[in-house]
Coordinates of C-alpha atoms in Angstrom, one line a residue:
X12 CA 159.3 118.2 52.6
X13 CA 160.8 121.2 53.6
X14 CA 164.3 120.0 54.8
X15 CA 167.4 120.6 53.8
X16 CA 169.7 117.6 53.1
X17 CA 172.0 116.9 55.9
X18 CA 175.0 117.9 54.3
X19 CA 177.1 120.7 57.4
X20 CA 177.3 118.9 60.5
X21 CA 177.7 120.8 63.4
X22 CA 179.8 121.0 66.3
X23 CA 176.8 120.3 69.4
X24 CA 176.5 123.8 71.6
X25 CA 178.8 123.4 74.8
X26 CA 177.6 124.5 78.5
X27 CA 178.9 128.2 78.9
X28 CA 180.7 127.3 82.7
X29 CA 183.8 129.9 82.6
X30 CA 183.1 133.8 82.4
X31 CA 186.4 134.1 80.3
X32 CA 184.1 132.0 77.5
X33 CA 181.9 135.1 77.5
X34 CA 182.7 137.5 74.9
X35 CA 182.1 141.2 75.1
X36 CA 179.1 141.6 72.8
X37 CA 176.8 139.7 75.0
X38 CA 177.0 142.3 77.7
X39 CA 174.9 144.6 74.8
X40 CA 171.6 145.0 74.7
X41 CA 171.1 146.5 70.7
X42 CA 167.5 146.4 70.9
X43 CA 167.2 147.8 74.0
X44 CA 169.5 151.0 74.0
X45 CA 167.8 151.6 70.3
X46 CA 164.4 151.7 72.3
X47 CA 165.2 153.7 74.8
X48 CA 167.4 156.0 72.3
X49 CA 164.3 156.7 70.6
X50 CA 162.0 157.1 73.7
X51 CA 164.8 159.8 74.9
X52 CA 164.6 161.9 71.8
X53 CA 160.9 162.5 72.3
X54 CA 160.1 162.8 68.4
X55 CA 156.4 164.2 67.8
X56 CA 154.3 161.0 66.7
X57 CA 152.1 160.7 64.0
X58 CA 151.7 156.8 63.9
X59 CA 150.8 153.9 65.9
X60 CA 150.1 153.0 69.0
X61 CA 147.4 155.6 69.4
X62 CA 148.3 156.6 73.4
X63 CA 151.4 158.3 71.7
X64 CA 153.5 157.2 74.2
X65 CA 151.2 157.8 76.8
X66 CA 149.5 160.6 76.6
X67 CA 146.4 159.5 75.3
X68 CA 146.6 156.0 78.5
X69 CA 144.0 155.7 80.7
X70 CA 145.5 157.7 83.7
X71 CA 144.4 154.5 86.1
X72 CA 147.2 152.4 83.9
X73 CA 149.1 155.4 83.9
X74 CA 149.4 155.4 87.9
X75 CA 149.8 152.2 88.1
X76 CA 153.2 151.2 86.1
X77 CA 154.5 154.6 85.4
X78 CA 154.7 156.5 82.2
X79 CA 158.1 155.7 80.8
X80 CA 156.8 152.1 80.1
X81 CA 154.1 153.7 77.2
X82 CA 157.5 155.2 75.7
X83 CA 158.8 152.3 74.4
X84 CA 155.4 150.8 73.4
X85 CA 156.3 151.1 69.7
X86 CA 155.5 149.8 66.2
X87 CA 158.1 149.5 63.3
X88 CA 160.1 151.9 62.9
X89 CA 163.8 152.7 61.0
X90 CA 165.1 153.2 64.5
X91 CA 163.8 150.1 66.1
X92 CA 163.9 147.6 63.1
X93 CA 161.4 145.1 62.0
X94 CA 160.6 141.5 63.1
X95 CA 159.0 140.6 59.8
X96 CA 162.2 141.8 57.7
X97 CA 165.0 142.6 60.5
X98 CA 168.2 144.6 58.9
X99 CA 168.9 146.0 62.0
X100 CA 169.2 146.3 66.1
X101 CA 166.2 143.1 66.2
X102 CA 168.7 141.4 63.3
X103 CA 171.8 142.1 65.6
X104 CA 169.7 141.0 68.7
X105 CA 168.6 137.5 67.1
X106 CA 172.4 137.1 66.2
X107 CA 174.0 137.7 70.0
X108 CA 171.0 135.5 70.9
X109 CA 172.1 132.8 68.4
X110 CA 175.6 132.6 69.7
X111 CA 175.0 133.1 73.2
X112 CA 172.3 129.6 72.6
X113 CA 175.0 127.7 70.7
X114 CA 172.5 127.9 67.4
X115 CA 172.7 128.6 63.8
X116 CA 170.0 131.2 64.0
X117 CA 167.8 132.2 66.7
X118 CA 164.4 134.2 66.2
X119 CA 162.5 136.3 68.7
X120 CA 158.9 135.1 69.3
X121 CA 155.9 137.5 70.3
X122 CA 153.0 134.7 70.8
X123 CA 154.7 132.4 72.9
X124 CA 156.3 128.7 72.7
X125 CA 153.0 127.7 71.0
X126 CA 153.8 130.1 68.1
X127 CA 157.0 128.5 67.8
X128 CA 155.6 124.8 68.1
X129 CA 153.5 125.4 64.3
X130 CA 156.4 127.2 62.9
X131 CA 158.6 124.3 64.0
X132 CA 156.1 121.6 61.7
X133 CA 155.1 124.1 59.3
X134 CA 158.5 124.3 58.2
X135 CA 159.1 120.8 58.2
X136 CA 156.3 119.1 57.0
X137 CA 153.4 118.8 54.6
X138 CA 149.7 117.5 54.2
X139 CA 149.9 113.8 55.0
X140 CA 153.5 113.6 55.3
X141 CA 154.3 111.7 58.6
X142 CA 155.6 113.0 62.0
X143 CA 156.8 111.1 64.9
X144 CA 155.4 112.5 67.9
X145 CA 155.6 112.0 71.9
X146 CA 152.2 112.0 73.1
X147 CA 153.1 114.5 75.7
X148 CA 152.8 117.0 73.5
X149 CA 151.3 121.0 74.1
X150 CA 148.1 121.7 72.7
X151 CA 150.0 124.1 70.4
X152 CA 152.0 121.1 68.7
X153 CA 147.9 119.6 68.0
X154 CA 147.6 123.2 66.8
X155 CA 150.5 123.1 64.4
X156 CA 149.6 119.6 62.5
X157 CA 146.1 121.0 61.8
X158 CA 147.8 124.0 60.0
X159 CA 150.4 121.6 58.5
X160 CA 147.9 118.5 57.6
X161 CA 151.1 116.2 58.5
X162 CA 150.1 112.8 60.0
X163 CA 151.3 112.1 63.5
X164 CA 152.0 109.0 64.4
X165 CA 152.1 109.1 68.5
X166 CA 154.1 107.1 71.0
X167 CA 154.0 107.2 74.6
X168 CA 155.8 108.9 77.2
X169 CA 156.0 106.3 80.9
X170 CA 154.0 107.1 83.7
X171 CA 155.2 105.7 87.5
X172 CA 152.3 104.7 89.7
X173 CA 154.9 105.1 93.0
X174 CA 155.9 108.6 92.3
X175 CA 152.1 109.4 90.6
X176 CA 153.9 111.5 88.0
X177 CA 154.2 111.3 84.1
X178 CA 157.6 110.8 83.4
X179 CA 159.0 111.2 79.9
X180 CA 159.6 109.0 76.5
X181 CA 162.7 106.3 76.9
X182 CA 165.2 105.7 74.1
X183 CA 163.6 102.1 73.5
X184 CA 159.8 103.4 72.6
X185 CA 161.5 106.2 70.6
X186 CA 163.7 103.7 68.9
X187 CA 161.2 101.2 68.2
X188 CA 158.6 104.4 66.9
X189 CA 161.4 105.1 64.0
X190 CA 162.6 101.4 63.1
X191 CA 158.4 101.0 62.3
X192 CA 157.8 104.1 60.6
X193 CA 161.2 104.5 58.1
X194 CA 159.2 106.3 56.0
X195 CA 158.8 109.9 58.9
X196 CA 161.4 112.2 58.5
X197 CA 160.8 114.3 61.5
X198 CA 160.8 113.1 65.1
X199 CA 158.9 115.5 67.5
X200 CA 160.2 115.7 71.5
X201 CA 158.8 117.6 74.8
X202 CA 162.0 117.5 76.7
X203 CA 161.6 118.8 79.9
X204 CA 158.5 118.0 80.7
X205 CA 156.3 119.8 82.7
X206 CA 157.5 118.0 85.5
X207 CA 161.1 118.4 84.7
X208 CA 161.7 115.0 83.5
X209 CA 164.3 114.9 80.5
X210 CA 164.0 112.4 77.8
X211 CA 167.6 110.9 76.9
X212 CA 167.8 112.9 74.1
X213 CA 171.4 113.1 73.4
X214 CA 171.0 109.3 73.0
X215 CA 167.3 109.7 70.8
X216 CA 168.7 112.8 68.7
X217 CA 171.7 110.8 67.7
X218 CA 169.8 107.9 66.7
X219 CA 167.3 109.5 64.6
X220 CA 170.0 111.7 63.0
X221 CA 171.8 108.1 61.9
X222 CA 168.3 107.1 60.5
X223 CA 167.6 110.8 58.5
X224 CA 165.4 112.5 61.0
X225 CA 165.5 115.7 61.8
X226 CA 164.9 116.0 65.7
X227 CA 162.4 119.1 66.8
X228 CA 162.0 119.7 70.6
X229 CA 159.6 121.7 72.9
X230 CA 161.9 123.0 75.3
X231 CA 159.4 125.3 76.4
X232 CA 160.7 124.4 80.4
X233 CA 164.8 124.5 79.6
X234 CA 165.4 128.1 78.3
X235 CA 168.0 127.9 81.3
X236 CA 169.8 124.7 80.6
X237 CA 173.0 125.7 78.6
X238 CA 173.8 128.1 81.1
X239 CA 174.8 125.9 84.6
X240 CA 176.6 123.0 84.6
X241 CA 174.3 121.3 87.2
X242 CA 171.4 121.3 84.5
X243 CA 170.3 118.8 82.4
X244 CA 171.9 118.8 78.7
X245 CA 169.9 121.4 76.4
X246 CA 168.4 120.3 73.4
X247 CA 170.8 122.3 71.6
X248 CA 173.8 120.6 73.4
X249 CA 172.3 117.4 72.0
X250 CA 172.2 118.3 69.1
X251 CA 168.4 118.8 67.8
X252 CA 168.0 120.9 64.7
X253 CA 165.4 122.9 66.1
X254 CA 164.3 124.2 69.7
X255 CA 161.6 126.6 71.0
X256 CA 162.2 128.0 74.6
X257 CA 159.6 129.8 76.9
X258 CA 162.4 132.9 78.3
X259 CA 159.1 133.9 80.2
X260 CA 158.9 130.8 82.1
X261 CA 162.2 130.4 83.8
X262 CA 164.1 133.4 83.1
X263 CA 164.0 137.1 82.4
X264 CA 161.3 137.2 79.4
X265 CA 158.5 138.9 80.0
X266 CA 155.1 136.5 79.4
X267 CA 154.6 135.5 75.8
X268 CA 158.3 135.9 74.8
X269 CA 160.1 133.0 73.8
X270 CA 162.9 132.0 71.5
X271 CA 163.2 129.5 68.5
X272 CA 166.6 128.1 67.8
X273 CA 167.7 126.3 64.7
X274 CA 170.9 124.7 63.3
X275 CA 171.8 124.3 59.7
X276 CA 172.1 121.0 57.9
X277 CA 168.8 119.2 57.9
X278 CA 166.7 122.6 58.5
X279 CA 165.7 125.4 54.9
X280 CA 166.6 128.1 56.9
X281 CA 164.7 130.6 54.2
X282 CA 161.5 128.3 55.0
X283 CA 161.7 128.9 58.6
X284 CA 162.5 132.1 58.1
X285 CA 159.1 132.4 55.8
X286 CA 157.1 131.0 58.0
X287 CA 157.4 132.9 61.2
X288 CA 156.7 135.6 58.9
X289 CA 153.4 134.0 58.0
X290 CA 151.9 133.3 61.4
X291 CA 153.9 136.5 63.7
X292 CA 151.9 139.3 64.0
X293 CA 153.0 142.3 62.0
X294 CA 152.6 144.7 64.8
X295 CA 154.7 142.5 67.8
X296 CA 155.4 144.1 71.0
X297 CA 158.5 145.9 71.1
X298 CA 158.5 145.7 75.2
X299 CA 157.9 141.6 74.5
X300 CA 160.8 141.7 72.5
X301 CA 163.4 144.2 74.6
X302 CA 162.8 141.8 77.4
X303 CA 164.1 138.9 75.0
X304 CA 167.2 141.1 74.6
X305 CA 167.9 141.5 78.2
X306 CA 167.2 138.3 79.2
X307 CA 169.6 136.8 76.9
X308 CA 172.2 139.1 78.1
X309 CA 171.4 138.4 81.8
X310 CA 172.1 134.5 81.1
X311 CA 175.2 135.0 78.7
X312 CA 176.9 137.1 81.4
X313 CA 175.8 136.3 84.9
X314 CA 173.0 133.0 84.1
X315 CA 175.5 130.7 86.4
X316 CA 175.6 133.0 89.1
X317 CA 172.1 133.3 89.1
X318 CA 170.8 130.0 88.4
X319 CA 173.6 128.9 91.1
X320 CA 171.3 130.5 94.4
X321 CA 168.2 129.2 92.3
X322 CA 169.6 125.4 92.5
X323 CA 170.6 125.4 96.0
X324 CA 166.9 127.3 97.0
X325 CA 165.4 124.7 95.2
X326 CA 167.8 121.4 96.5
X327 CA 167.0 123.1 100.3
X328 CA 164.1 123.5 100.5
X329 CA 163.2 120.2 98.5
X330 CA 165.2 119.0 101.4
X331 CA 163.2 120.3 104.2
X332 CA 159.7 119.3 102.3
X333 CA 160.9 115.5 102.4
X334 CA 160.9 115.7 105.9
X335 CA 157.4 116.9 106.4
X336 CA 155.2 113.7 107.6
X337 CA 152.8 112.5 104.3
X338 CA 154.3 115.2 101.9
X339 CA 157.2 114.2 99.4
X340 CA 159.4 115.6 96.6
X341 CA 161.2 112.9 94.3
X342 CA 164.8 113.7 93.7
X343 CA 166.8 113.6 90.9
X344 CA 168.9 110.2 91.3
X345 CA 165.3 108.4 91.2
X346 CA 164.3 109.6 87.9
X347 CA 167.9 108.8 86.5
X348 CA 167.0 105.3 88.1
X349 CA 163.4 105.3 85.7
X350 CA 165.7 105.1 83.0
X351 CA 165.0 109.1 82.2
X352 CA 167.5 111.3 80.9
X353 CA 168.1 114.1 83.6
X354 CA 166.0 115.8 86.0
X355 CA 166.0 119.6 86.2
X356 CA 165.6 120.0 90.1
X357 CA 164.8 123.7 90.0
X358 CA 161.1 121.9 89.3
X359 CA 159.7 121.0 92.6
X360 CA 157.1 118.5 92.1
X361 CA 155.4 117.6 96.1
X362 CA 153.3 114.6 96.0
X363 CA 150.2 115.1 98.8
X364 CA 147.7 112.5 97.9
X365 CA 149.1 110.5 101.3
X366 CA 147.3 113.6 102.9
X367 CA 144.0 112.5 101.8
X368 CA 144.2 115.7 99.2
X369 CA 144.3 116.1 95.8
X370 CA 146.5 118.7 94.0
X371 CA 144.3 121.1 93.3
X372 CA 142.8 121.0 97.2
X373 CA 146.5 121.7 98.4
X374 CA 146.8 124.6 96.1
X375 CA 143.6 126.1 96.9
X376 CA 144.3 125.8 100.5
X377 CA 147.9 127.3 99.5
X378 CA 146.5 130.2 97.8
X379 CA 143.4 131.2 100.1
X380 CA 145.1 130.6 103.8
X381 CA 148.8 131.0 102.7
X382 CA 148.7 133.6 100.1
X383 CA 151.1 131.0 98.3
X384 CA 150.3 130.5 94.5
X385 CA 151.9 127.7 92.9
X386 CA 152.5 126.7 89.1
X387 CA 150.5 123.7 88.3
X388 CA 148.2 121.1 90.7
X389 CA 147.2 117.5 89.6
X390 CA 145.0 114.9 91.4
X391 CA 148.1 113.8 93.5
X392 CA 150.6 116.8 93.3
X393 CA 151.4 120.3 93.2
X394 CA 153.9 121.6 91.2
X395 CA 157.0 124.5 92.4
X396 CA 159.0 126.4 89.7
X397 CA 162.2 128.0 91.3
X398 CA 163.7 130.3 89.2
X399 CA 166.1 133.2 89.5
X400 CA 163.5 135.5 90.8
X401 CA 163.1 133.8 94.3
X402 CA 164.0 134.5 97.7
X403 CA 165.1 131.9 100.5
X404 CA 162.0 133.7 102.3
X405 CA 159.5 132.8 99.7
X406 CA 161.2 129.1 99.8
X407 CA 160.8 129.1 103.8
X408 CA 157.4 130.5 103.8
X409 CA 156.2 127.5 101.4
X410 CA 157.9 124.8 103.3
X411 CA 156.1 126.2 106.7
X412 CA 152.4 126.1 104.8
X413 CA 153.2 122.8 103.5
X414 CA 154.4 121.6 107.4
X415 CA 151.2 123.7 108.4
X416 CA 148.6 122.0 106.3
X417 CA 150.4 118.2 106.8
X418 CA 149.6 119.1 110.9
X419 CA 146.2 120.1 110.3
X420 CA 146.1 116.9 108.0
X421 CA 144.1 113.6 109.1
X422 CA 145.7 110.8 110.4
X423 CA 147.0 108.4 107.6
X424 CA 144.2 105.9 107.9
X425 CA 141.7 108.6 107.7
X426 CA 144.0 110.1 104.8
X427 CA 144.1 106.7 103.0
X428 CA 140.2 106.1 103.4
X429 CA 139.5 109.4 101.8
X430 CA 141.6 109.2 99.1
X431 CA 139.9 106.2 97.8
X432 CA 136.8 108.6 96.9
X433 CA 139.1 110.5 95.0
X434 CA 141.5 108.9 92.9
X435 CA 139.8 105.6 91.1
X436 CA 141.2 107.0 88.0
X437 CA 144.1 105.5 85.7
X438 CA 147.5 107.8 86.4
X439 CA 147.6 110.7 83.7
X440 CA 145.6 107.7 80.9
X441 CA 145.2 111.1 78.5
X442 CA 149.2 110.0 77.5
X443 CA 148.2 106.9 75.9
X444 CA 148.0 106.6 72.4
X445 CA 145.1 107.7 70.5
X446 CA 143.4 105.6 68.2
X447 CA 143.3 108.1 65.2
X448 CA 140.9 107.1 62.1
X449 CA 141.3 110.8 60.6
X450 CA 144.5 113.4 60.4
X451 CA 143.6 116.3 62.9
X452 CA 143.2 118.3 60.3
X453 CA 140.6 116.5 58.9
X454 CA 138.7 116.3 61.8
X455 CA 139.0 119.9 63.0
X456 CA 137.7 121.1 59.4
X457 CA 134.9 118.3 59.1
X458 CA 131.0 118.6 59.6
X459 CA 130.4 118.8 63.3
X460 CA 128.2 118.6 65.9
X461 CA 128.0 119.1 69.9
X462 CA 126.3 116.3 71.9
X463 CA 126.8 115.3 75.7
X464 CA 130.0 114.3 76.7
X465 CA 129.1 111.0 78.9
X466 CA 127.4 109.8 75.6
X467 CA 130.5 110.6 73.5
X468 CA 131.9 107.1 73.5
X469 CA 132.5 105.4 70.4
X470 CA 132.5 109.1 68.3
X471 CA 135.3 111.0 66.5
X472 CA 136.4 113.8 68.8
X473 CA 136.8 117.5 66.4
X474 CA 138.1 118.7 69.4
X475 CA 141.5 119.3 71.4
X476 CA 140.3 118.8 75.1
X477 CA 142.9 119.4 77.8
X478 CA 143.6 119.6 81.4
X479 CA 145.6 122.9 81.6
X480 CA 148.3 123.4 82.8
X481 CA 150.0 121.4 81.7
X482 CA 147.9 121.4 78.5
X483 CA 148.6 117.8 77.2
X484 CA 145.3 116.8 75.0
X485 CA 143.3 114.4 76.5
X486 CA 141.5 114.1 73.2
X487 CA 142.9 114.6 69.6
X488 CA 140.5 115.7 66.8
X489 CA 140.3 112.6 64.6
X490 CA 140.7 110.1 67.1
X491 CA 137.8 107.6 68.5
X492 CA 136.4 108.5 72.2
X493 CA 137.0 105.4 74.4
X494 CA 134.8 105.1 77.5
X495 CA 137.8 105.5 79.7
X496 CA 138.4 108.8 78.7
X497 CA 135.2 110.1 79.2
X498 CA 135.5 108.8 82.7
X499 CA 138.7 110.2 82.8
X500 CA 137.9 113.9 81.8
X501 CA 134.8 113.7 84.0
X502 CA 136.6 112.5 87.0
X503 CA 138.8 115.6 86.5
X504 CA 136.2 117.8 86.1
X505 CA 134.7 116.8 89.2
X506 CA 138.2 117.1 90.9
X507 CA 138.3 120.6 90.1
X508 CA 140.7 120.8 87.0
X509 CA 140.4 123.2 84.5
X510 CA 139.5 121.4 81.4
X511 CA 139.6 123.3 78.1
X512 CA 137.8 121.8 74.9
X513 CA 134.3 121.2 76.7
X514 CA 131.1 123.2 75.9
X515 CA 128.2 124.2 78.1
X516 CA 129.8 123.9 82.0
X517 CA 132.1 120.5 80.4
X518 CA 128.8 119.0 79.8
X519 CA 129.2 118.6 76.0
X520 CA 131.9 118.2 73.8
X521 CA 131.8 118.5 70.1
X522 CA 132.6 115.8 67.7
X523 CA 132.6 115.0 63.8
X524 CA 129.4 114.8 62.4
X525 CA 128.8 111.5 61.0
X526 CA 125.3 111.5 59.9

């Protein structure tokens, strides 16, 4: 087990709602200004990359995004610092990020949230050694107990058939997962979800903490949390030991940068440390990585200003979409009433299965007639991110295309007849749990074979199979295929989801060879 024992307790992070709170040092960027330093001094290059700062692009890239962009497209070097060893600007740059999150130590990450999800169980846990584990996972946790060989025990997250939307995990099944497992040591959360649903997790994370668990948390969709005191309660704020945040999702990260955060006391720093230097690349992105930089300072310094306009965009216009006949937004006092945690309102999920539509319908229609492209679709909803980048124009000009395609709509008894050929399938049934006879490791490294997916019933899936986004597995290698979610995947396939994990046009799947 790689844990420390929990011997420093630490204050929890607090909201930062005062610019006097904000020290000087987070206005810097040391990363940054070391970059563009060295782009400014226009040193011959002998090393990598090979366009040598641009010379050698293709002039069609060239054209397109400008040259100065190749001049900070570097590799390791004594003026820029290293990510495997940092001593320097990317050491000072973790640090500012560290106290700007509230954490112990904070890390830059160059492959994403997913990257951060194995280094997260890889630190913390080892062949067979037991996990507790929300079933709304990512892929990439799946990802990181086949690297680890840890045992996951699952428990499931609530679905509400009114609001057609997976909700998250309630203190009660969390509660009950650890009093009948006292053996796990390390309690796994997705909190937000997709949706942005919030677990309780200040109430979860002290619970588990009073029975020796350390608390590790996807907060892939909450990089903004800590920084407005209308947002949900981070996971850092609540205390968890470790975090990973997608800065490319919600804030000013550009895609596939995120953050890990960790406190001290229950987490080996040295073997977190270790481990993101075994699965990072040894050549990461330097422009990834300055974007970390300034996105952190743009929250420390000016994240409530900004986040301010992003929360009354999003509470408008989820306003003016609840009064749009057969389209509807849920609000945040109804999934407080579910018994969630919090709701982070800058997610705007719009149910418009009382159209007669699916999700993924709407969001065609969206994207071909209204030049509107939105986040994520599901058989009964489409799914709006509002983030500091928006306009009140690009708000207005969704809520018209919505109003548009609920007038071009069918009446609600034509809706309501048409909707029956397209939705005889249990609400999100990949979040229930899996009846696992193998670790997904040992399925994943087993014999294998493909065969046809409607005659996979009854076999041991090798596979990860996913609707994505949001990427929650549907399957889990090691688990026996029930009928239902054959019927399941196949109903989705037919709706027009994009299913990863399937072979040959989803017609096969593969599964452990048992012959």
């Amino acid at each position: 087990m790689h844990l420390s024992s929990p011997t420093v307790k630490n204050p929890p992070a607090t909201k930062i709602t005062d610019r006097t709170m904000i020290k000087e040092e987070q206005f810097t960027t040391p990363l940054f200004d070391a970059m563009i330093s060295l782009a400014e001094s226009k040193k011959v290059s002998f090393h990598t990359p090979g366009h040598k700062s641009g010379k050698g692009i293709s002039m069609r890239f060239r054209k397109f995004v400008g040259p100065k962009i190749f001049s900070i497209d570097l590799t390791t070097l004594d003026e820029v610092d290293s990510l495997q060893n940092p001593t320097g600007v990317i050491k000072e740059a973790q640090e500012l990020a560290a106290r700007a999150y509230g954490a112990d130590r904070s890390f830059f990450l160059v492959n994403g949230t997913s990257g951060g999800n194995h280094a997260m169980i890889l630190s913390t846990v080892r062949p067979m050694e037991k996990i507790l584990v929300a079933r709304n996972i990512h892929r990439s946790v799946l990802a990181g107990l086949i690297m680890s060989g840890a045992e996951p025990i699952f428990f499931d997250p609530d679905v509400d058939d009114k609001l057609k939307v997976a909700l998250n995990v309630r203190f009660e099944t969390v509660k009950e997962t650890i009093d009948g497992n006292p053996e796990s040591k390390v309690l796994f959360l997705t909190s937000p979800n997709y949706y942005g649903i919030c677990a309780d997790i200040e109430k979860i994370i002290s619970y588990a903490h009073s029975r020796g668990l350390a608390v590790l948390v996807d907060e892939a969709h909450g990089p903004h949390l800590r920084f407005h005191p209308e947002l949900p309660v981070s996971a850092l704020e609540a205390g968890a030991d470790l975090c990973v945040q997608s800065t490319h999702k919600i804030i000013g990260g550009m895609t596939q940068a995120s953050m890990l955060h960790a406190r001290s006391g229950r987490i080996d720093m040295d073997t977190l440390a270790d481990t993101l230097r075994f699965i990072q690349t040894t050549s990461p992105s330097y422009i990834l990585m300055a974007s970390l930089d300034l996105a952190r300072m743009q929250m420390a310094t000016e994240g409530e200003k900004l986040l301010g306009k992003a929360l009354r965009l999003a509470e408008e216009s989820r306003e003016k979409i609840n009064r749009i006949e057969g389209i509807y937004s849920f609000r945040r006092e109804e999934i407080k009433s579910l018994g969630m945690g919090d709701m982070d309102v800058t997610k705007i999920t719009v149910r418009v299965s009382d159209l007669g539509m699916t999700g993924y319908e709407v969001s065609q229609m969206l994207n071909r007639e209204y030049d509107i492209q939105v986040e994520m679709a599901d058989p009964f909803n489409i799914l709006v991110i509002v983030s500091i980048g928006d306009r009140k124009d690009d708000l207005n000009r969704l809520t018209e295309a919505l109003r548009d395609i609920s007038i071009k709509s069918t009446s609600p008894q034509v809706a309501s007849s048409r909707l029956k050929d397209k939705k005889p399938l249990t609400l999100n049934s990949e979040l229930r749990t899996p009846n696992l006879v193998m670790t997904p490791r040992e399925a994943f490294l087993s014999s294998q074979r493909s065969i046809l997916l409607k005659e996979a019933s009854g076999k041991i899936s090798s596979e990860i199979v996913t609707v994505y986004p949001p990427g929650i597995p549907i399957l889990v290698p090691g688990e026996v295929i029930q009928k239902e979610r054959v019927d399941y995947i196949e109903k989705m396939v037919s709706l027009g989801a994009i299913v990863d994990g399937l072979e040959e046009e989803n017609s096969k799947i593969r599964i452990v060879n048992q012959d």
